[in-house]
Amino acid sequence: MDAQLKEKTSTAPESCCPKAPLSDMQSVPSCCCGVDDRTVPPTLRQTFVVGTVGTPMGEVPLVSASLMTADRWGGIKARWKVGRMNYRVQPGLYAMGSPNEDSPVMVTANYKMSFDFLRRELAGRNTWIMVLDTGGINVWCAAGKGTFGTVELVNRIETCGLSKVVKHRTVILPQLGAAGVAAHQVLRGSGFRVVYGPVRAKDLPAFLDNGLKATAKMREKTFTVRERIVLIPVELVAALPKSLIVLPGFFLVGGMLGPGPFRTTAAAHGILAAWAVLCTVLAGAVLTPILLPWLPGRAFSIKGLWAGLLTAALLVGFTWPDAAAPSQRLEILAWVLMISAGAAFLGMNFTGSSTITSLSGVKKEMRWAVPVEIAAVVSGLGLWAGSLLLA
């Protein structure tokens, strides 16, 4: 590991920072804080940069702690996956306030929302912010993928010339980045000690004022209703387009297999299919995260199943009284089966967002849940086709 770290850091130039003033820049140069970074286009706009701070390694971008309308709107769009993979910050070293050689060094990912949360909470503080290249992924996910990791951290410390910018040898990392960083290897490879800050950025002021010591509450990773609701847009954006793709197939098959004129039967069975698909998405992507603690079962697929049964019951309540023929009721029961299976599958998407799951546990659940869900959907499709032929 040491050899790998040395290989990655030894080729960096001591400094390649431009000496010209950058106070009016709208984008950070591709070569800031001593690193010729090719991973992000040099034309990346960074309107949060309001000036520069001089260091032994050259001019370092000075950033504002205030979030502008564009920052907030960008965060909303990222939640809905609009431009999500390009919502990133140039990796490198940044300054907040008027930092000096004694100021703390905060480390974060180059996902802009993570960067924005951090700088907002550091308002009024004199600190350095070192941004790692995580490919635009947040700290927690990037730590799991290894991009918020030991090698990148050591490399960034070296290429930014951090040892010449500050006289202390401590970097503060988010606690959720611990999975990707081996602190002892960072110390061996860079000479800098790793201190893990609190889970939430809002606790950083108290953490800094308390001598870099976190309370037990600062170490807790919660999964509140509000935190779960934040995840809903991402799941909806992922599920709804796929749902819209399959809906025409149900209209087509309904018109071909159903009795009577194609247009009439396609509309009758297709509308029910549309309602059923929407119930599936509602159950798996909306109700499951909101009702998570109160849904029976530990497995997320089971929780999604219960949410699916709840929405299926609503569909039955609205359609069953008007279903006089046995074939119509068979069709409704087929959709109950498919809604429950689909919701169970969508509910499993939240395993990666929860603090109560492990990788081995997720794999174990998928081994038994996915085959059951597939079998349920296939059975439901068979019953649905059969109900059309019997009509």
mmCIF file of C-alpha atoms in Angstrom:
data_model
loop_
_atom_site.group_PDB
_atom_site.id
_atom_site.type_symbol
_atom_site.label_atom_id
_atom_site.label_comp_id
_atom_site.label_asym_id
_atom_site.label_seq_id
_atom_site.Cartn_x
_atom_site.Cartn_y
_atom_site.Cartn_z
ATOM 1 C CA MET A 1 0.000 0.000 0.000
ATOM 2 C CA ASP A 2 2.827 2.412 0.860
ATOM 3 C CA ALA A 3 4.436 1.789 -2.521
ATOM 4 C CA GLN A 4 1.150 2.494 -4.237
ATOM 5 C CA LEU A 5 0.710 5.725 -2.306
ATOM 6 C CA LYS A 6 4.223 6.882 -3.140
ATOM 7 C CA GLU A 7 3.752 6.054 -6.788
ATOM 8 C CA LYS A 8 0.570 8.122 -6.909
ATOM 9 C CA THR A 9 2.008 11.157 -5.118
ATOM 10 C CA SER A 10 5.636 11.345 -6.153
ATOM 11 C CA THR A 11 4.965 12.575 -9.692
ATOM 12 C CA ALA A 12 3.028 15.693 -8.682
ATOM 13 C CA PRO A 13 4.776 19.032 -9.290
ATOM 14 C CA GLU A 14 5.577 21.113 -6.253
ATOM 15 C CA SER A 15 3.413 23.931 -7.542
ATOM 16 C CA CYS A 16 1.660 24.826 -10.745
ATOM 17 C CA CYS A 17 -0.633 27.513 -9.396
ATOM 18 C CA PRO A 18 -1.037 30.674 -11.423
ATOM 19 C CA LYS A 19 0.189 33.753 -9.596
ATOM 20 C CA ALA A 20 -2.231 36.118 -11.336
ATOM 21 C CA PRO A 21 -5.186 37.440 -9.295
ATOM 22 C CA LEU A 22 -8.295 35.299 -9.572
ATOM 23 C CA SER A 23 -10.758 37.433 -7.664
ATOM 24 C CA ASP A 24 -13.099 37.827 -10.618
ATOM 25 C CA MET A 25 -13.011 34.227 -11.818
ATOM 26 C CA GLN A 26 -16.166 32.264 -12.467
ATOM 27 C CA SER A 27 -14.358 28.971 -12.783
ATOM 28 C CA VAL A 28 -11.403 27.413 -11.027
ATOM 29 C CA PRO A 29 -8.385 26.724 -13.251
ATOM 30 C CA SER A 30 -7.630 23.120 -14.024
ATOM 31 C CA CYS A 31 -4.429 23.575 -12.063
ATOM 32 C CA CYS A 32 -5.312 24.924 -8.620
ATOM 33 C CA CYS A 33 -3.504 24.359 -5.320
ATOM 34 C CA GLY A 34 -0.601 22.587 -6.962
ATOM 35 C CA VAL A 35 -2.519 19.901 -8.867
ATOM 36 C CA ASP A 36 -2.967 19.639 -12.611
ATOM 37 C CA ASP A 37 -6.390 18.052 -12.341
ATOM 38 C CA ARG A 38 -7.750 16.660 -15.618
ATOM 39 C CA THR A 39 -10.757 14.885 -14.115
ATOM 40 C CA VAL A 40 -13.066 17.911 -14.333
ATOM 41 C CA PRO A 41 -13.222 20.314 -17.288
ATOM 42 C CA PRO A 42 -11.405 23.610 -16.543
ATOM 43 C CA THR A 43 -14.499 25.510 -17.761
ATOM 44 C CA LEU A 44 -16.535 24.261 -14.783
ATOM 45 C CA ARG A 45 -18.433 27.275 -13.472
ATOM 46 C CA GLN A 46 -18.046 27.922 -9.761
ATOM 47 C CA THR A 47 -19.934 31.072 -8.898
ATOM 48 C CA PHE A 48 -19.390 30.475 -5.187
ATOM 49 C CA VAL A 49 -15.745 31.561 -5.637
ATOM 50 C CA VAL A 50 -15.485 35.195 -4.492
ATOM 51 C CA GLY A 51 -11.741 35.784 -4.475
ATOM 52 C CA THR A 52 -8.432 34.214 -3.563
ATOM 53 C CA VAL A 53 -6.149 33.723 -0.572
ATOM 54 C CA GLY A 54 -2.384 33.742 -0.918
ATOM 55 C CA THR A 55 -0.475 30.688 0.344
ATOM 56 C CA PRO A 56 3.073 29.338 -0.064
ATOM 57 C CA MET A 57 1.594 27.151 -2.803
ATOM 58 C CA GLY A 58 0.086 30.094 -4.674
ATOM 59 C CA GLU A 59 -3.423 31.549 -4.859
ATOM 60 C CA VAL A 60 -6.203 29.399 -3.369
ATOM 61 C CA PRO A 61 -9.856 30.081 -4.287
ATOM 62 C CA LEU A 62 -11.860 31.828 -1.569
ATOM 63 C CA VAL A 63 -15.466 30.625 -1.335
ATOM 64 C CA SER A 64 -18.591 32.197 0.069
ATOM 65 C CA ALA A 65 -20.585 30.552 2.854
ATOM 66 C CA SER A 66 -23.858 31.879 1.468
ATOM 67 C CA LEU A 67 -25.951 29.662 -0.774
ATOM 68 C CA MET A 68 -27.399 31.597 -3.686
ATOM 69 C CA THR A 69 -30.634 30.869 -5.524
ATOM 70 C CA ALA A 70 -28.651 29.043 -8.202
ATOM 71 C CA ASP A 71 -27.106 26.779 -5.548
ATOM 72 C CA ARG A 72 -30.474 25.891 -4.042
ATOM 73 C CA TRP A 73 -32.064 25.357 -7.437
ATOM 74 C CA GLY A 74 -29.127 23.178 -8.454
ATOM 75 C CA GLY A 75 -29.671 21.043 -5.369
ATOM 76 C CA ILE A 76 -33.379 20.631 -6.175
ATOM 77 C CA LYS A 77 -32.554 19.577 -9.729
ATOM 78 C CA ALA A 78 -29.949 17.105 -8.483
ATOM 79 C CA ARG A 79 -32.582 15.514 -6.229
ATOM 80 C CA TRP A 80 -34.624 14.891 -9.366
ATOM 81 C CA LYS A 81 -31.579 13.651 -11.305
ATOM 82 C CA VAL A 82 -31.449 16.669 -13.594
ATOM 83 C CA GLY A 83 -27.776 17.152 -14.389
ATOM 84 C CA ARG A 84 -26.957 14.996 -11.369
ATOM 85 C CA MET A 85 -23.756 13.432 -12.710
ATOM 86 C CA ASN A 86 -22.328 16.856 -13.569
ATOM 87 C CA TYR A 87 -23.206 18.437 -10.238
ATOM 88 C CA ARG A 88 -19.668 18.623 -8.976
ATOM 89 C CA VAL A 89 -16.919 20.890 -7.693
ATOM 90 C CA GLN A 90 -13.352 21.152 -8.944
ATOM 91 C CA PRO A 91 -11.166 19.003 -6.626
ATOM 92 C CA GLY A 92 -8.514 20.926 -4.738
ATOM 93 C CA LEU A 93 -7.980 23.279 -1.831
ATOM 94 C CA TYR A 94 -10.355 26.125 -0.985
ATOM 95 C CA ALA A 95 -10.404 28.815 1.693
ATOM 96 C CA MET A 96 -13.248 30.006 3.923
ATOM 97 C CA GLY A 97 -12.998 33.340 5.729
ATOM 98 C CA SER A 98 -9.381 34.308 6.434
ATOM 99 C CA PRO A 99 -7.590 31.032 7.190
ATOM 100 C CA ASN A 100 -3.940 30.873 8.188
ATOM 101 C CA GLU A 101 -1.386 28.175 8.914
ATOM 102 C CA ASP A 102 -3.185 27.229 12.140
ATOM 103 C CA SER A 103 -6.682 26.926 10.645
ATOM 104 C CA PRO A 104 -8.405 23.525 10.490
ATOM 105 C CA VAL A 105 -8.586 21.554 7.250
ATOM 106 C CA MET A 106 -11.974 20.068 6.403
ATOM 107 C CA VAL A 107 -12.156 17.291 3.806
ATOM 108 C CA THR A 108 -15.192 16.580 1.637
ATOM 109 C CA ALA A 109 -16.274 15.052 -1.676
ATOM 110 C CA ASN A 110 -16.634 16.984 -4.906
ATOM 111 C CA TYR A 111 -20.385 16.386 -5.073
ATOM 112 C CA LYS A 112 -21.583 19.991 -4.997
ATOM 113 C CA MET A 113 -24.428 19.382 -2.566
ATOM 114 C CA SER A 114 -21.974 17.950 -0.017
ATOM 115 C CA PHE A 115 -19.673 20.927 -0.610
ATOM 116 C CA ASP A 116 -22.551 23.401 -0.266
ATOM 117 C CA PHE A 117 -23.773 21.892 3.016
ATOM 118 C CA LEU A 118 -20.253 22.087 4.407
ATOM 119 C CA ARG A 119 -19.516 25.700 3.452
ATOM 120 C CA ARG A 120 -22.950 26.810 4.680
ATOM 121 C CA GLU A 121 -22.284 25.393 8.150
ATOM 122 C CA LEU A 122 -18.805 26.943 8.274
ATOM 123 C CA ALA A 123 -20.120 30.491 7.935
ATOM 124 C CA GLY A 124 -18.033 32.900 10.010
ATOM 125 C CA ARG A 125 -15.181 30.368 10.370
ATOM 126 C CA ASN A 126 -11.637 30.578 9.087
ATOM 127 C CA THR A 127 -10.961 27.172 7.623
ATOM 128 C CA TRP A 128 -9.487 25.320 4.666
ATOM 129 C CA ILE A 129 -11.648 22.942 2.646
ATOM 130 C CA MET A 130 -9.920 20.180 0.734
ATOM 131 C CA VAL A 131 -12.150 18.596 -1.919
ATOM 132 C CA LEU A 132 -11.387 15.059 -3.036
ATOM 133 C CA ASP A 133 -12.140 13.801 -6.519
ATOM 134 C CA THR A 134 -15.001 11.339 -5.974
ATOM 135 C CA GLY A 135 -16.434 11.631 -9.466
ATOM 136 C CA GLY A 136 -19.252 13.839 -8.225
ATOM 137 C CA ILE A 137 -20.460 11.246 -5.683
ATOM 138 C CA ASN A 138 -21.349 12.104 -2.072
ATOM 139 C CA VAL A 139 -19.077 11.145 0.817
ATOM 140 C CA TRP A 140 -20.961 8.082 2.069
ATOM 141 C CA CYS A 141 -21.461 6.464 -1.332
ATOM 142 C CA ALA A 142 -17.963 7.410 -2.498
ATOM 143 C CA ALA A 143 -16.442 5.858 0.630
ATOM 144 C CA GLY A 144 -18.260 2.627 -0.164
ATOM 145 C CA LYS A 145 -16.999 2.741 -3.753
ATOM 146 C CA GLY A 146 -13.448 3.591 -2.650
ATOM 147 C CA THR A 147 -13.202 6.955 -4.434
ATOM 148 C CA PHE A 148 -13.368 8.815 -1.121
ATOM 149 C CA GLY A 149 -10.417 6.745 -0.041
ATOM 150 C CA THR A 150 -6.924 6.523 1.310
ATOM 151 C CA VAL A 151 -5.048 6.881 -1.972
ATOM 152 C CA GLU A 152 -7.058 9.887 -3.153
ATOM 153 C CA LEU A 153 -6.698 11.606 0.226
ATOM 154 C CA VAL A 154 -2.921 11.115 0.378
ATOM 155 C CA ASN A 155 -2.590 12.185 -3.251
ATOM 156 C CA ARG A 156 -4.647 15.337 -2.668
ATOM 157 C CA ILE A 157 -2.650 16.275 0.444
ATOM 158 C CA GLU A 158 0.562 15.958 -1.534
ATOM 159 C CA THR A 159 -0.524 17.725 -4.727
ATOM 160 C CA CYS A 160 -2.123 20.601 -2.809
ATOM 161 C CA GLY A 161 1.091 21.049 -0.836
ATOM 162 C CA LEU A 162 -0.940 21.032 2.355
ATOM 163 C CA SER A 163 2.158 20.603 4.525
ATOM 164 C CA LYS A 164 3.305 24.048 3.328
ATOM 165 C CA VAL A 165 -0.091 25.692 3.764
ATOM 166 C CA VAL A 166 -0.641 24.677 7.414
ATOM 167 C CA LYS A 167 1.853 23.947 10.142
ATOM 168 C CA HIS A 168 -0.315 21.418 11.969
ATOM 169 C CA ARG A 169 -0.714 17.880 10.651
ATOM 170 C CA THR A 170 -4.426 17.130 11.035
ATOM 171 C CA VAL A 171 -7.217 16.751 8.513
ATOM 172 C CA ILE A 172 -10.881 16.489 9.534
ATOM 173 C CA LEU A 173 -12.974 13.982 7.595
ATOM 174 C CA PRO A 174 -16.728 13.320 7.728
ATOM 175 C CA GLN A 175 -17.513 10.288 9.857
ATOM 176 C CA LEU A 176 -19.403 8.711 6.956
ATOM 177 C CA GLY A 177 -16.162 8.691 4.965
ATOM 178 C CA ALA A 178 -14.464 6.359 7.421
ATOM 179 C CA ALA A 179 -15.396 3.253 5.439
ATOM 180 C CA GLY A 180 -13.078 4.271 2.605
ATOM 181 C CA VAL A 181 -10.119 5.665 4.534
ATOM 182 C CA ALA A 182 -7.435 3.830 6.510
ATOM 183 C CA ALA A 183 -6.249 6.526 8.921
ATOM 184 C CA HIS A 184 -2.964 4.783 9.775
ATOM 185 C CA GLN A 185 -2.036 4.533 6.100
ATOM 186 C CA VAL A 186 -2.848 8.205 5.571
ATOM 187 C CA LEU A 187 -0.501 9.076 8.451
ATOM 188 C CA ARG A 188 2.207 6.862 7.025
ATOM 189 C CA GLY A 189 1.787 8.141 3.483
ATOM 190 C CA SER A 190 1.354 11.867 4.149
ATOM 191 C CA GLY A 191 2.299 12.626 7.727
ATOM 192 C CA PHE A 192 -1.214 13.919 8.431
ATOM 193 C CA ARG A 193 -3.410 12.559 11.203
ATOM 194 C CA VAL A 194 -7.042 11.835 10.391
ATOM 195 C CA VAL A 195 -9.737 13.033 12.770
ATOM 196 C CA TYR A 196 -13.326 12.024 12.025
ATOM 197 C CA GLY A 197 -15.847 14.786 12.483
ATOM 198 C CA PRO A 198 -19.564 14.431 13.232
ATOM 199 C CA VAL A 199 -22.074 12.732 10.954
ATOM 200 C CA ARG A 200 -23.980 15.957 10.246
ATOM 201 C CA ALA A 201 -22.339 19.113 8.907
ATOM 202 C CA LYS A 202 -24.525 21.246 11.189
ATOM 203 C CA ASP A 203 -22.652 19.823 14.209
ATOM 204 C CA LEU A 204 -19.267 20.992 12.924
ATOM 205 C CA PRO A 205 -19.226 24.374 14.744
ATOM 206 C CA ALA A 206 -19.771 22.663 18.109
ATOM 207 C CA PHE A 207 -17.247 19.970 17.178
ATOM 208 C CA LEU A 208 -14.588 22.575 16.362
ATOM 209 C CA ASP A 209 -15.337 24.608 19.498
ATOM 210 C CA ASN A 210 -15.062 21.443 21.594
ATOM 211 C CA GLY A 211 -11.470 20.773 20.584
ATOM 212 C CA LEU A 212 -12.312 18.317 17.776
ATOM 213 C CA LYS A 213 -14.260 16.088 20.133
ATOM 214 C CA ALA A 214 -17.631 14.675 19.145
ATOM 215 C CA THR A 215 -20.471 13.884 21.508
ATOM 216 C CA ALA A 216 -22.346 10.601 21.332
ATOM 217 C CA LYS A 217 -25.229 12.366 19.581
ATOM 218 C CA MET A 218 -22.871 13.701 16.905
ATOM 219 C CA ARG A 219 -21.878 10.118 16.101
ATOM 220 C CA GLU A 220 -25.449 8.910 15.540
ATOM 221 C CA LYS A 221 -26.670 8.444 11.976
ATOM 222 C CA THR A 222 -30.408 8.974 12.040
ATOM 223 C CA PHE A 223 -32.957 8.014 9.380
ATOM 224 C CA THR A 224 -35.835 10.354 10.215
ATOM 225 C CA VAL A 225 -39.030 10.866 8.210
ATOM 226 C CA ARG A 226 -37.576 14.030 6.701
ATOM 227 C CA GLU A 227 -34.356 12.267 5.726
ATOM 228 C CA ARG A 228 -36.342 9.462 4.133
ATOM 229 C CA ILE A 229 -38.625 11.825 2.239
ATOM 230 C CA VAL A 230 -35.573 13.458 0.673
ATOM 231 C CA LEU A 231 -34.867 10.146 -1.077
ATOM 232 C CA ILE A 232 -38.296 9.913 -2.712
ATOM 233 C CA PRO A 233 -37.593 12.107 -5.785
ATOM 234 C CA VAL A 234 -34.611 9.968 -6.786
ATOM 235 C CA GLU A 235 -36.689 6.801 -6.572
ATOM 236 C CA LEU A 236 -39.584 8.343 -8.472
ATOM 237 C CA VAL A 237 -37.326 9.507 -11.279
ATOM 238 C CA ALA A 238 -35.926 5.993 -11.548
ATOM 239 C CA ALA A 239 -39.256 4.147 -11.368
ATOM 240 C CA LEU A 240 -41.695 6.310 -13.323
ATOM 241 C CA PRO A 241 -39.938 6.229 -16.731
ATOM 242 C CA LYS A 242 -39.725 2.425 -16.604
ATOM 243 C CA SER A 243 -43.403 2.298 -15.700
ATOM 244 C CA LEU A 244 -44.340 4.470 -18.657
ATOM 245 C CA ILE A 245 -42.409 2.129 -20.942
ATOM 246 C CA VAL A 246 -44.407 -0.970 -19.948
ATOM 247 C CA LEU A 247 -47.836 0.686 -19.918
ATOM 248 C CA PRO A 248 -48.288 0.703 -23.733
ATOM 249 C CA GLY A 249 -47.676 -3.060 -23.661
ATOM 250 C CA PHE A 250 -50.582 -3.557 -21.286
ATOM 251 C CA PHE A 251 -52.838 -1.426 -23.498
ATOM 252 C CA LEU A 252 -51.767 -3.439 -26.549
ATOM 253 C CA VAL A 253 -52.186 -6.878 -24.969
ATOM 254 C CA GLY A 254 -55.457 -5.827 -23.313
ATOM 255 C CA GLY A 255 -56.860 -4.777 -26.683
ATOM 256 C CA MET A 256 -55.685 -7.944 -28.427
ATOM 257 C CA LEU A 257 -56.859 -10.496 -25.838
ATOM 258 C CA GLY A 258 -59.928 -8.758 -24.503
ATOM 259 C CA PRO A 259 -63.416 -9.263 -25.970
ATOM 260 C CA GLY A 260 -64.957 -6.676 -28.229
ATOM 261 C CA PRO A 261 -63.383 -3.914 -30.359
ATOM 262 C CA PHE A 262 -59.658 -3.322 -29.875
ATOM 263 C CA ARG A 263 -59.999 0.303 -28.821
ATOM 264 C CA THR A 264 -62.690 -0.383 -26.245
ATOM 265 C CA THR A 265 -60.987 -3.339 -24.577
ATOM 266 C CA ALA A 266 -57.559 -1.688 -24.724
ATOM 267 C CA ALA A 267 -58.918 1.342 -22.889
ATOM 268 C CA ALA A 268 -60.806 -0.716 -20.301
ATOM 269 C CA HIS A 269 -57.941 -3.011 -19.360
ATOM 270 C CA GLY A 270 -55.213 -0.440 -19.998
ATOM 271 C CA ILE A 271 -56.687 2.120 -17.623
ATOM 272 C CA LEU A 272 -56.799 -0.471 -14.849
ATOM 273 C CA ALA A 273 -53.189 -1.382 -15.653
ATOM 274 C CA ALA A 274 -52.178 2.287 -15.476
ATOM 275 C CA TRP A 275 -53.768 2.652 -12.044
ATOM 276 C CA ALA A 276 -52.089 -0.544 -10.876
ATOM 277 C CA VAL A 277 -48.644 0.574 -12.062
ATOM 278 C CA LEU A 278 -49.065 3.928 -10.331
ATOM 279 C CA CYS A 279 -50.096 2.094 -7.144
ATOM 280 C CA THR A 280 -46.915 0.035 -7.391
ATOM 281 C CA VAL A 281 -44.695 3.110 -7.682
ATOM 282 C CA LEU A 282 -46.599 4.892 -4.923
ATOM 283 C CA ALA A 283 -46.177 1.928 -2.595
ATOM 284 C CA GLY A 284 -42.533 1.150 -3.289
ATOM 285 C CA ALA A 285 -41.054 4.622 -3.798
ATOM 286 C CA VAL A 286 -43.240 6.815 -1.561
ATOM 287 C CA LEU A 287 -45.080 4.889 1.158
ATOM 288 C CA THR A 288 -42.231 2.509 1.949
ATOM 289 C CA PRO A 289 -39.731 5.217 2.984
ATOM 290 C CA ILE A 290 -42.344 7.305 4.784
ATOM 291 C CA LEU A 291 -43.808 4.404 6.773
ATOM 292 C CA LEU A 292 -40.545 2.456 7.098
ATOM 293 C CA PRO A 293 -40.324 2.160 10.922
ATOM 294 C CA TRP A 294 -43.965 1.160 11.223
ATOM 295 C CA LEU A 295 -44.152 -1.425 8.431
ATOM 296 C CA PRO A 296 -43.860 -4.995 9.787
ATOM 297 C CA GLY A 297 -40.718 -7.017 9.136
ATOM 298 C CA ARG A 298 -37.005 -6.298 9.108
ATOM 299 C CA ALA A 299 -36.284 -7.036 5.437
ATOM 300 C CA PHE A 300 -36.948 -4.084 3.148
ATOM 301 C CA SER A 301 -38.670 -6.351 0.650
ATOM 302 C CA ILE A 302 -41.171 -7.349 3.344
ATOM 303 C CA LYS A 303 -41.749 -3.710 4.256
ATOM 304 C CA GLY A 304 -42.320 -2.916 0.575
ATOM 305 C CA LEU A 305 -44.696 -5.864 0.364
ATOM 306 C CA TRP A 306 -46.866 -4.441 3.141
ATOM 307 C CA ALA A 307 -46.920 -1.028 1.465
ATOM 308 C CA GLY A 308 -47.904 -2.771 -1.769
ATOM 309 C CA LEU A 309 -50.728 -4.633 -0.069
ATOM 310 C CA LEU A 310 -51.971 -1.338 1.366
ATOM 311 C CA THR A 311 -52.186 0.372 -2.024
ATOM 312 C CA ALA A 312 -53.570 -2.810 -3.615
ATOM 313 C CA ALA A 313 -56.337 -2.791 -1.021
ATOM 314 C CA LEU A 314 -57.223 0.761 -2.110
ATOM 315 C CA LEU A 315 -57.354 -0.377 -5.737
ATOM 316 C CA VAL A 316 -59.601 -3.301 -4.793
ATOM 317 C CA GLY A 317 -61.864 -1.004 -2.810
ATOM 318 C CA PHE A 318 -62.408 1.279 -5.809
ATOM 319 C CA THR A 319 -62.725 -1.397 -8.520
ATOM 320 C CA TRP A 320 -64.206 -4.530 -6.903
ATOM 321 C CA PRO A 321 -67.799 -3.252 -6.492
ATOM 322 C CA ASP A 322 -67.990 -2.608 -10.256
ATOM 323 C CA ALA A 323 -66.432 -5.966 -11.178
ATOM 324 C CA ALA A 324 -69.475 -8.174 -11.685
ATOM 325 C CA ALA A 325 -67.924 -10.857 -13.890
ATOM 326 C CA PRO A 326 -65.551 -13.497 -12.444
ATOM 327 C CA SER A 327 -62.974 -12.591 -15.115
ATOM 328 C CA GLN A 328 -62.948 -8.984 -13.926
ATOM 329 C CA ARG A 329 -62.321 -10.015 -10.334
ATOM 330 C CA LEU A 330 -59.581 -12.393 -11.459
ATOM 331 C CA GLU A 331 -57.965 -9.475 -13.276
ATOM 332 C CA ILE A 332 -58.060 -7.378 -10.107
ATOM 333 C CA LEU A 333 -56.506 -10.184 -8.045
ATOM 334 C CA ALA A 334 -53.778 -10.548 -10.674
ATOM 335 C CA TRP A 335 -52.903 -6.905 -10.213
ATOM 336 C CA VAL A 336 -52.889 -7.273 -6.430
ATOM 337 C CA LEU A 337 -50.222 -9.925 -6.856
ATOM 338 C CA MET A 338 -48.146 -7.810 -9.241
ATOM 339 C CA ILE A 339 -48.479 -4.616 -7.189
ATOM 340 C CA SER A 340 -47.278 -6.398 -4.056
ATOM 341 C CA ALA A 341 -44.290 -7.953 -5.854
ATOM 342 C CA GLY A 342 -43.344 -4.694 -7.575
ATOM 343 C CA ALA A 343 -43.569 -2.691 -4.363
ATOM 344 C CA ALA A 344 -41.443 -5.278 -2.558
ATOM 345 C CA PHE A 345 -38.779 -4.922 -5.241
ATOM 346 C CA LEU A 346 -38.814 -1.108 -5.153
ATOM 347 C CA GLY A 347 -38.651 -1.175 -1.362
ATOM 348 C CA MET A 348 -35.322 -2.975 -1.563
ATOM 349 C CA ASN A 349 -33.785 0.129 -3.180
ATOM 350 C CA PHE A 350 -33.656 1.772 0.238
ATOM 351 C CA THR A 351 -31.285 -0.806 1.705
ATOM 352 C CA GLY A 352 -28.361 1.342 0.574
ATOM 353 C CA SER A 353 -29.743 4.409 2.342
ATOM 354 C CA SER A 354 -30.426 2.826 5.703
ATOM 355 C CA THR A 355 -28.149 2.496 8.695
ATOM 356 C CA ILE A 356 -29.576 -0.893 9.676
ATOM 357 C CA THR A 357 -28.393 -2.961 6.708
ATOM 358 C CA SER A 358 -25.092 -4.534 5.787
ATOM 359 C CA LEU A 359 -23.715 -5.634 2.430
ATOM 360 C CA SER A 360 -23.911 -9.301 3.380
ATOM 361 C CA GLY A 361 -27.447 -8.846 4.692
ATOM 362 C CA VAL A 362 -28.567 -7.147 1.471
ATOM 363 C CA LYS A 363 -27.081 -9.925 -0.653
ATOM 364 C CA LYS A 364 -28.748 -12.537 1.523
ATOM 365 C CA GLU A 365 -32.114 -10.811 1.190
ATOM 366 C CA MET A 366 -31.792 -10.492 -2.568
ATOM 367 C CA ARG A 367 -31.042 -14.200 -2.960
ATOM 368 C CA TRP A 368 -34.448 -15.181 -1.625
ATOM 369 C CA ALA A 369 -36.548 -12.073 -2.286
ATOM 370 C CA VAL A 370 -35.831 -11.426 -5.955
ATOM 371 C CA PRO A 371 -36.760 -14.954 -7.149
ATOM 372 C CA VAL A 372 -40.011 -14.776 -5.167
ATOM 373 C CA GLU A 373 -40.801 -11.335 -6.622
ATOM 374 C CA ILE A 374 -40.117 -12.543 -10.170
ATOM 375 C CA ALA A 375 -42.308 -15.607 -9.634
ATOM 376 C CA ALA A 376 -45.112 -13.423 -8.278
ATOM 377 C CA VAL A 377 -44.966 -11.069 -11.268
ATOM 378 C CA VAL A 378 -44.936 -13.970 -13.755
ATOM 379 C CA SER A 379 -47.887 -15.581 -11.963
ATOM 380 C CA GLY A 380 -49.737 -12.275 -11.943
ATOM 381 C CA LEU A 381 -49.160 -11.787 -15.660
ATOM 382 C CA GLY A 382 -50.474 -15.305 -16.279
ATOM 383 C CA LEU A 383 -53.610 -14.625 -14.251
ATOM 384 C CA TRP A 384 -54.113 -11.295 -16.008
ATOM 385 C CA ALA A 385 -53.826 -12.870 -19.473
ATOM 386 C CA GLY A 386 -56.137 -15.660 -18.374
ATOM 387 C CA SER A 387 -58.730 -13.200 -17.140
ATOM 388 C CA LEU A 388 -58.764 -11.517 -20.553
ATOM 389 C CA LEU A 389 -59.221 -14.785 -22.394
ATOM 390 C CA LEU A 390 -62.065 -15.781 -20.071
ATOM 391 C CA ALA A 391 -63.878 -12.466 -20.454
#
